[in-house]
Every structure is written in C-alpha cells, then in structure tokens.
Amino acid sequence: MKLELRGITKSFGALVANDHIDLVVESGEIHSLLGENGAGKSTLMNVLYGLYEPTAGEILIDDKPVMFAGPADAMAAGIGMVHQHFMLVPVFTVAENVALGGETTGFGGILNLDDTRRKIREISARFGFDVDPDALVDELPVGVQQRVEIIKALVRNAKILILDEPTAVLTPQETDELMDIMGQLKSNGTSIVFISHKLREVKAVSDTITVIRRGKVVGSADPGAATTELASMMVGRAVSLTLDKADAEPGEVTFKVSNLTVMNDAGQRLLNDISFSVADGEILAIAGVQGNGQTELTEAVLGLHKHIQGSIMLDGRELVGRSVRQVLDAGVGFVPEDRQDDGLVGEFSIAENLVLDLYTQEPYSRWGSMNRAVIAKNAKEKVAEFDVRTQSSQDAADTLSGGNQQKVVLARELSRPLKLFIASQPTRGVDVGSIEFLHKRIVAERDGGTPVIIVSTELDEVLELGDRIAVLYAGRLMGIVPGKSSRELLGLMMAGLPADEAQAQLDAPAAGSSGAGDVAPAGDTEGERS
Amino acid sequence: MSETQTVKEPTPPAKESQGSQVFREIMSGSAMISVLAVFVALVIGGILIAVTDPRVSASSGYFFADPGATLSAVWSAVSEAYGALWRGATYDPTARTWQGQLGIFETLTFATPLILSGLAVTLAFRAGLFNIGAQGQILLGATFAGIIGFQMQLPPVIHLLAVILAGAIGGAIWGGIAGFLKARTGAHEVIVTIMLNYIAVSLVLYLLKNQLKAPGSTNPISAQMHDTALFPLLLGPNFRLNAGFILAILAVIVVAWLLNRSTLGFEYRAIGANPKAARTAGMLVSRGYTTVMLISGALAGLAGVAQIAGTEKTLDSDIAGSIGFDAITVALLGRSKPWGTFFAALLFGAFKAGGTSMAVNADVSIDIVAVVQSLIVLFIAAPPLIRSIFRIKAVRREGASA
Ligand SMILES: Nc1ncnc2c1ncn2[C@@H]1O[C@H](COP(=O)(O)OP(=O)(O)OP(=O)(O)O)[C@@H](O)[C@H]1O
Ligand SMILES: [Mg+2]
C-alpha cells in the first residue's frame, strides 16, 4: 500500500507545526523521519492517524484521497500507530487489550476472546514475538508491551505502521529485537514510518530518510550518509557528536552513600547494600539495564522511599529521613526518569513548570503570594537559554514536543546553585543538537564544582559523561570503573559480573582482547561517535 | 545507622483512577460547553413545557389542518413560561407589589449559599478531591453558628463575627475529617464525605431533640438567632438580601487569589493535576489534601452561616435544603473556576427565584426547573454529547506522544 501526504499543513494558533509537507511512503518501505525537537514529526503522524485535522493538504492511499475523522477511520484504512506512551489498559490481559475497540462478540454480546487469542498466537508465531495472550499487561516489560501495541495494529490489518520514538524507552537488546521485527514486517509488505533521535538506529533500518526542520521538509537523506551529515542536515548547523570534556578535577568528597538498602512494601530488597561516593567536580555515571535499582537509588536520595537503611550524606548532613522539600533545599537538583509522570505538571504553563520546585523561594514568591512578573521573566530567560521551542512560555507544558519538555525539566533543575545534581535519562527523547548543548551544561555544572550523578541506560551517554562509571545489577553495585573503560567490560558488569571478575575474564588469554582502551565490540556500529 | 526510616507520606496513586480522570475531563472543558449545556437544557425544557401544555395539545389535534395554530401555541406556551421565569428572577413590572417586582434581589439571596458552597467544591476539586460533602459541612457550619447565635449573648458586630467564625470552624472540622482520612489512610473522599453527610443529619437531629431544642417547642427546631447574630439586611426590611452576599463576594475574591496567585494554590493545583510530579517537586501531597479539605469545609460552613444568619434564623435539620448538592452542579457549571462558580450560582439562584413566578404566572410546574437543572448536569457531565451536537472538535493533545 502506498501512502502519500500532499501539502499537509497543521497550525496551532499562530504556530505552523507542519508547513506544506509532502511525503511518499512506498509499499514495504521503512521511512524514517528525522528532525529536531519540535520540528513537527509527532504532529504530522497525529494528522496521518486522524488525531488532528489538517489545516490544509490531503492524504492519499494508493493514489486515492482519504479523509480521517478519527483514529478509527485511519485504522480502517490500514494505518496503525504505536505512541510513545502506550495506550494499554494495565489491568487487562494482552488478549483483552487487543480486542478492545474491535471486539468480536458472540451470542448475547459475550466477548469472544478465543478468536483474538488465536490471532495473537498466529501473529506472534509469524514474527517471533513471544507474547502470551493471557498475560496481564501490567506485568510485562516495556518492550513486550510495545509488541502488544504492534500486535493491536496488525490484528486490524495495518499495512502502514507508525512508530513514534519507539526505542526511547527500550533497552539496547529490546531495541535490537524491535529492529528485527521491523525487518520482518517490511519483508511482509508492511510500510513503516519510524521516528527516532538515535541516528545509529535510523541509519540501520531506513530505506528512505526525510528530514524535517521547523515544520518544513528540508530534503531526504541517504541512510548510508555519515551520522554527522545527518545531524547537521537536521539541525541546520554543524553538530559535534562527541563531547570535548576536560578531565575531571575532583575536589573534596561531599556526597557519600553508605550501605544503602531500599526495600519495597513487601520487604523485597530493591537496592542492596550500596556504598559509593562522589567528589565535587566529578561525574559519576550509573549504567545498567533498566530496572536494576537505578530508579530506586535516585528516588532514595530525593527522599521518596519509605523503607531505607543506611546513610546518604551530603555536605556532612544526613539526607535519609528528610522530606523531599528538605532534600531539595539542601541543594539537590533532581531530574526524574519520566518527565511526564514526575517532572512536569502537563496542564501548568511552561513558566509555572520552570518554578515547580522553586516557587516557595524569593523572588518567585513573597509572603505566600506568587510573583508572576518574576516567574514570567525567569521563563523567558530559560526558554531562550535552553532553546525550548515554544510560542509562548504561558502555553501549557503538554503542548510542547517531547524533547522540549525534557529541556524544561533540565532548565529548571540546572538553574540554581547546587550541591548535588542527579539526573535520570537526562537526554531521553532529545535531538542530537540539544544533547550536545545539555551535555555541555552538565559538564559545566561539574566544572563549577558540583558532584554530578547521571543515570542512563544509553551506554554512549554513560561513556561520554562519566568520569567514573558505576554499574548496577539486580540492586547490587557491580563495581565502579574509570570513565574510559571498555564497552565489553561494562557489558559484562551489566550482565551481573563484579568488576574484578569481569576484568579477569577480559584479561584471560582466551578472551583475546586486552580490555584496555575503548574497544568497540563487533557488530556495534558506534564507530563514528567515538 | 541501620534502623529503618519511615517517612509518613503515603505514595500517591501511580496512575489517576479512571473516575477522577473523567471528572478532570468534565471540569476542564471550556466555558463554551457550559453555556451550550445551559442552552440545550433550556431548549429541551421548552419542549417539555410545550408537550405538557393543554393549549398545545388541543391545537395539535388539527395540526395538519392548521400547523400555524400549533406552532403559535408552542411559542406562546414556551415564551410565557420562560418569560415568567426570567421576570421572576430579575424584574417583573406586572407584579402587584414593588418588592415583588424586584426578583433580582431574591436571586442574589438564593445565590448566596450556593456561591459559598460552590466555592467549597471548586477549591477541593482543583486539588484533585471530589467533595460531595458540602451538605454535611453546611449543616455543621449552621449548627456551630447557631450555637453561638441563639445560645450566647454577645455585643453586636462581635456576635456576628463569632457566628461567622464558628460556622467556618464547624464546616472545616467536617471537611477536615475527610481530608485527614484521605491523607492518612487513602480512604476515598467521595465515600467518606457521603457518609459524613448522613452522620451530620443524624447528629443535628439528635442535638435538636435534646440540647438545642427551642424551649417549649415540641418540634426539633432551635430557638431564633439573636438579632446581634444576624447578617444585616442590605436593602431594608422589604428584601431578604443580606450581608451574607457580601461575604460570598469576598469569598470569591479570596478563593480566586488563593488558587491563582498564592503559593498554597499553586501547590493545590499541582497536587490536583499531577500528584506524583507535585511530590517530586517537594510538595507534601497528604498535607495538601488535609488543608484543602479544611478550607473547603470552612467555605461550605460559611454557606451554613449564610442560611442561619441570613434567611432561616432558626436551625432545623433541613436547613441545608439541596444546597450542598446544587453546589456540585454549580461548581461543574462554573468549570471549577471561582468566578465561573459565582456566575453559575447566580444562574441557579435565578432558577429558584424565577421558578415560583413561573409556576404561578404561567401555570407551568416548578418541576420543569428541576428538570432543566438536571439536564444541565447531564450535558456538562457528557461534553462529548454537547460537542457532537454542536460539532465542536475536541482540541486536545491526544496520545501525548513525545
Ligand atoms: N496541541 C498543541 N497545541 C499547541 N502547540 C502544539 C500542540 N502540539 C504540538 N504543538 C507544537 O507543535 C510543534 C511540533 O511539535 P511535535 O510534537 O510535532 O514535535 P516533534 O517533532 O515530535 O518533536 P520531538 O522530537 O521533541 O518529539 C512544537 O513546537 C509544539 O510545541
Ligand atoms: Mg515527537
């Protein structure tokens, strides 16, 4: 099935998010959209999926114009979409979720799930999905939930699949699996529109790349083009993909975690006897596959956890047992892992979100009364400094594109005097140009003498930022290694080997390689980044 | 150190419950939806008036012979009824007494407790709580105010101020219980406030049969408030409009400031919109729940004061009428905005003031007013219905895909 977008324009008030966009997706093609944060990629996809009505332009399927009043029409026309935030009902089973909206009912309106189960098994078998129709969605890992979304589209015979930043929440392994799936779908004749800020992925899967900048198509790119070339085409200037970072000059150790154990309500240990310290002017990067205790570690520092043993000292003061407010007031800047859930109040304006945890301080408020003029001025400055693409800082934060929301959180947390900066996935969903900027800002914070902790599932980011790298596995610290350690070493530690054992395994003659230096393992096309 | 530290803050729900998401949707719609909801409700009310009108049914017998007669009968039935409603609520030159002509002041009088209790619902809602308990809070407020008002002798002005304060405290206690239970145990405020409504009625009845019964009376009714404990009348003895209305306007101004300008309101709104982000930003979600219900209860308590020290003058178990429930509609209609609530309360006050005049002058059952009010609730609670009637496209960032 061939899809064509002709002159699609979508305005939000005075802002033209899509400006006469022409796009052709051929049958069985993986077509990637590349563009900065706020370029209009998601908006275009929402138009295609019938969520937004275009201001102008038309959509053609197999050269016939179509009109979508809503996603139901789009689905009926063979278009499926997997949003970055899944639209699954967590307490339903996979089969129930897939059946939702397209139920086949039998006698007396009884839901016929057998049919759905059969289809799920069929699709699972065909593409090697490995999804149990009777599993509860709640209990599935993110990667599998995403597959459920894909199955939902395929059950409805989607011939065109839209994947909007599907890899942002996936582990590297899940990402590889998704790319395999995309390949199989393609060989099956399904067209895919793929959006990602990770150029390596885009290069690996795309047949065609269309670059969008500020709502306009600026051209198409060859998937074989160099990463830097793609990046500069997208941003409109040369982008440096590697960070020039001077060696850290660690000062006094002011942040110290000793024997930290975090338990859930059931008494399970989510974090088990962790000890480490970070010096002033040093970045400790924490690597590990998602779900190995990273979230608990950062939340424990902020005071969000109930069952904590051990101690967290900042500047000679104990943080354990303090309220979040007290921790923030002690000078901790905190970037949560999930910006929409924990970092922002979507319906608040950008200006309000920029003072979400500063509103009690002068000059933002005085005598319990907010000072709107100061808050507006602050917003103007931060929006300019962090290049948040928005019409007005009085707009609601959830009108921002994903990457721009992330910039708002970072702008807020980085713009006050800090004693500790701790950030989870600081650049999730952020475009390469902005990553460059944000990484520089984080390094500047370090150079200003602040201890910095970065939690990231992106190995690139960990290696780029970390002066030292800690690896968590199953709630335990596998060790802390120097910032220039090899990917292989980190890989072994992330798989559960303590640092010394991992090093020994690499040093053993059988392993062949010396393990020293930044050696990229075969199959990892990270060459151009390092 | 290795002992387990326990912080009391209970974890806010990871995801908003389905129900509160629906309420959020209802409350955050545009003012346009409110206006259209009222309009459609009036149209349907008009149809009901027409079909139940004897002249219309008489002329519809020969509809095909003379459709004009039916249509003009419909027009006159509906316009008479709504005309009487409007005049009764504003200005009616045909009324016999000049006091009777100025229905507008009755409208304001009826609106007074609705404004105050509507604000109570509005404020709690903005913090994410659905306060169904205005009814009980009004009762408690009226009771506390009454105890000061008819059982104590105090100098003028001071007496009234004490009555107002007592009413606010009474309501605050009743609202605060629900907030406290929500904060400490996670008990759902809807259930708790409904139960508290029942308890309030029983409690007040018990008091009225015992300690608070008027001396010599056989009915469960209290003594009259002392004159010093009453709101002064604003327009002399011919009108019931009293200083309670001024209190209500002040309350609107204060709540508007609280919600939109104060740090406390910033916290409440953040907690209401995204409790997890609020907690991550250092706000104490459970303390927010408790204090907002204290303030919300106090506002409803003031509605009780407006009743007992304004229009009713004695305490009985029926003093809250249906105000506590109309308050919910008023807050819905006002889009949980302070000034929106104010105007919605004026509209409902007008329905009350005009309803009687419509029943008397146009011979239309006063139940039509109740039907229209219920239809308003229905249409506001179902914005998709109104949207599809008027083909308004929902402008939301759907999927919130990043
Ligand atoms: N509902 C809306 N109201 C107002 N403006 C909007 C709305 N939705 C999107 N925008 C604006 O349209 C522009 C394009 O947003 P869009 O989400 O399409 O960007 P994107 O290319 O997907 O970016 P990202 O890579 O960060 O996800 C942005 O400037 C955004 O602020
Ligand atoms: Mg996007």
Short mmCIF file of N, CA, C and O and ligand atoms in Angstrom, two decimals, chain A residues 41-43 84 164-165 195 197 401-402, chain B residues 397 401-402, ligand 2:
data_model
loop_
_atom_site.label_atom_id
_atom_site.label_comp_id
_atom_site.label_asym_id
_atom_site.label_seq_id
_atom_site.Cartn_x
_atom_site.Cartn_y
_atom_site.Cartn_z
N LYS A 41 7.30 16.33 13.83
CA LYS A 41 7.18 14.92 13.43
C LYS A 41 5.94 14.28 14.05
O LYS A 41 5.13 13.67 13.34
N SER A 42 5.80 14.42 15.35
CA SER A 42 4.65 13.79 16.01
C SER A 42 3.35 14.40 15.51
O SER A 42 2.36 13.70 15.32
N THR A 43 3.37 15.71 15.30
CA THR A 43 2.17 16.36 14.80
C THR A 43 1.76 15.77 13.46
O THR A 43 0.60 15.44 13.24
N GLN A 84 4.41 6.75 21.82
CA GLN A 84 5.49 6.53 22.77
C GLN A 84 4.94 6.15 24.14
O GLN A 84 5.46 5.29 24.82
N ASP A 164 6.37 6.09 16.70
CA ASP A 164 6.90 7.39 17.14
C ASP A 164 7.83 7.19 18.32
O ASP A 164 7.39 6.90 19.43
N GLU A 165 9.08 7.36 18.09
CA GLU A 165 10.13 7.16 19.09
C GLU A 165 9.93 5.87 19.90
O GLU A 165 9.87 5.90 21.12
N ILE A 195 10.28 7.03 13.74
CA ILE A 195 10.84 8.27 14.26
C ILE A 195 11.79 7.94 15.40
O ILE A 195 11.45 7.16 16.29
N HIS A 197 15.49 9.69 17.57
CA HIS A 197 16.57 10.66 17.62
C HIS A 197 17.93 9.97 17.62
O HIS A 197 18.96 10.63 17.65
N SER A 401 6.67 19.62 22.45
CA SER A 401 7.11 18.32 21.95
C SER A 401 7.92 17.64 23.05
O SER A 401 8.40 18.28 23.99
N GLY A 402 8.04 16.32 22.93
CA GLY A 402 8.68 15.54 24.00
C GLY A 402 10.05 16.05 24.39
O GLY A 402 10.34 16.25 25.57
N ARG B 397 -4.29 17.43 23.11
CA ARG B 397 -3.09 16.81 22.59
C ARG B 397 -3.20 15.33 22.88
O ARG B 397 -2.81 14.85 23.92
N SER B 401 1.98 11.89 22.70
CA SER B 401 3.18 11.21 22.24
C SER B 401 4.31 12.22 22.18
O SER B 401 4.12 13.38 21.86
N ALA B 402 5.47 11.75 22.50
CA ALA B 402 6.57 12.71 22.58
C ALA B 402 7.35 12.76 21.30
O ALA B 402 7.36 11.83 20.55
MG MG C 2 7.53 13.90 18.99
#
